Short mmCIF file of C-alpha atoms in Angstrom, two decimals:
data_model
loop_
_atom_site.label_atom_id
_atom_site.label_comp_id
_atom_site.label_asym_id
_atom_site.label_seq_id
_atom_site.Cartn_x
_atom_site.Cartn_y
_atom_site.Cartn_z
CA MET M 1 111.36 145.02 81.34
CA ILE M 2 109.69 148.45 81.07
CA GLU M 3 106.14 148.45 82.33
CA ASP M 4 104.98 151.93 81.29
CA LYS M 5 103.63 151.62 77.73
CA ASP M 6 104.58 155.16 76.63
CA LEU M 7 108.07 154.92 78.07
CA ALA M 8 108.57 151.50 76.42
CA ALA M 9 107.48 152.95 73.06
CA GLU M 10 109.87 155.89 73.39
CA VAL M 11 112.76 153.62 74.38
CA ASN M 12 111.93 151.34 71.43
CA GLU M 13 112.15 154.28 69.02
CA LYS M 14 115.48 155.42 70.48
CA LEU M 15 116.91 151.90 70.17
CA LEU M 16 115.68 151.52 66.58
CA SER M 17 117.18 154.91 65.79
CA ALA M 18 120.51 153.75 67.23
CA HIS M 19 120.34 150.66 65.01
CA ARG M 20 119.62 152.79 61.95
CA SER M 21 122.63 154.98 62.84
CA ILE M 22 124.87 151.90 62.97
CA VAL M 23 123.58 150.80 59.55
CA ASP M 24 124.07 154.30 58.12
CA ALA M 25 127.63 154.49 59.49
CA LEU M 26 128.39 151.09 57.94
CA LYS M 27 127.10 152.30 54.57
CA LEU M 28 129.42 155.31 54.77
CA VAL M 29 132.42 153.10 55.40
CA GLU M 30 131.33 150.78 52.56
CA GLU M 31 131.16 153.75 50.18
CA HIS M 32 134.24 155.68 51.25
CA GLY M 33 136.54 153.41 53.26
CA SER M 34 139.17 150.93 52.24
CA GLU M 35 138.53 147.19 52.27
CA LEU M 36 140.61 146.89 55.45
CA GLU M 37 138.63 149.67 57.16
CA LEU M 38 135.37 148.10 56.05
CA ARG M 39 136.26 144.68 57.44
CA ALA M 40 137.28 146.12 60.82
CA PHE M 41 134.31 148.46 61.05
CA ARG M 42 131.81 145.81 59.91
CA ALA M 43 133.02 143.44 62.63
CA GLY M 44 132.45 146.09 65.30
CA ALA M 45 129.12 147.22 63.85
CA VAL M 46 127.79 143.66 63.73
CA ASN M 47 128.91 143.13 67.33
CA VAL M 48 127.19 146.30 68.55
CA ALA M 49 124.00 145.67 66.56
CA GLY M 50 123.84 142.11 67.85
CA HIS M 51 124.19 143.25 71.44
CA LEU M 52 121.61 145.99 70.90
CA PHE M 53 119.16 143.37 69.70
CA GLY M 54 120.02 140.60 72.14
CA LEU M 55 120.34 142.66 75.31
CA LEU M 56 117.81 145.43 74.77
CA LEU M 57 115.40 145.10 71.84
CA ARG M 58 114.56 141.40 72.13
CA PRO M 59 113.73 141.57 75.87
CA LEU M 60 111.72 144.74 75.27
CA TRP M 61 109.76 143.13 72.43
CA GLN M 62 109.19 139.96 74.45
CA ALA M 63 107.73 142.05 77.26
CA ARG M 64 105.84 144.31 74.85
CA PRO M 65 105.14 142.32 71.66
CA GLU M 66 103.08 145.20 70.23
CA LEU M 67 106.33 147.15 69.78
CA ALA M 68 108.08 144.42 67.78
CA PRO M 69 108.27 144.87 64.00
CA GLU M 70 105.33 143.27 62.23
CA GLY M 71 105.93 139.63 61.36
CA LEU M 72 108.74 139.16 63.90
CA ASP M 73 108.11 136.09 66.01
CA MET M 74 109.02 136.88 69.61
CA SER M 75 108.16 133.43 70.96
CA PRO M 76 110.73 132.03 73.37
CA PRO M 77 113.29 129.83 71.60
CA LEU M 78 112.81 126.10 71.79
CA LYS M 79 114.98 124.45 74.42
CA LYS M 80 117.57 122.07 73.05
CA LYS M 81 117.60 118.56 74.40
CA GLY M 82 120.72 117.77 76.36
CA LYS M 83 123.11 115.05 75.32
CA ARG M 84 123.02 111.84 77.31
#
């Protein structure tokens, strides 16, 4: 994904910061928003955080496992057997 080690580390920090911002925004809505606002915002926040992980962080960590959080297994997922 990103070959330069320093650039990959900086991108990793920016992406983790973005994730923390999403979590912080969700906490604000939990504390100060209505239940309806929270449900709508949570759905969007989960969608964005999932895409951030699936499209950017996971591929980065697979290419550069040293950047992945400690204890996170970045092994490729097992392939499912097809139905016959």
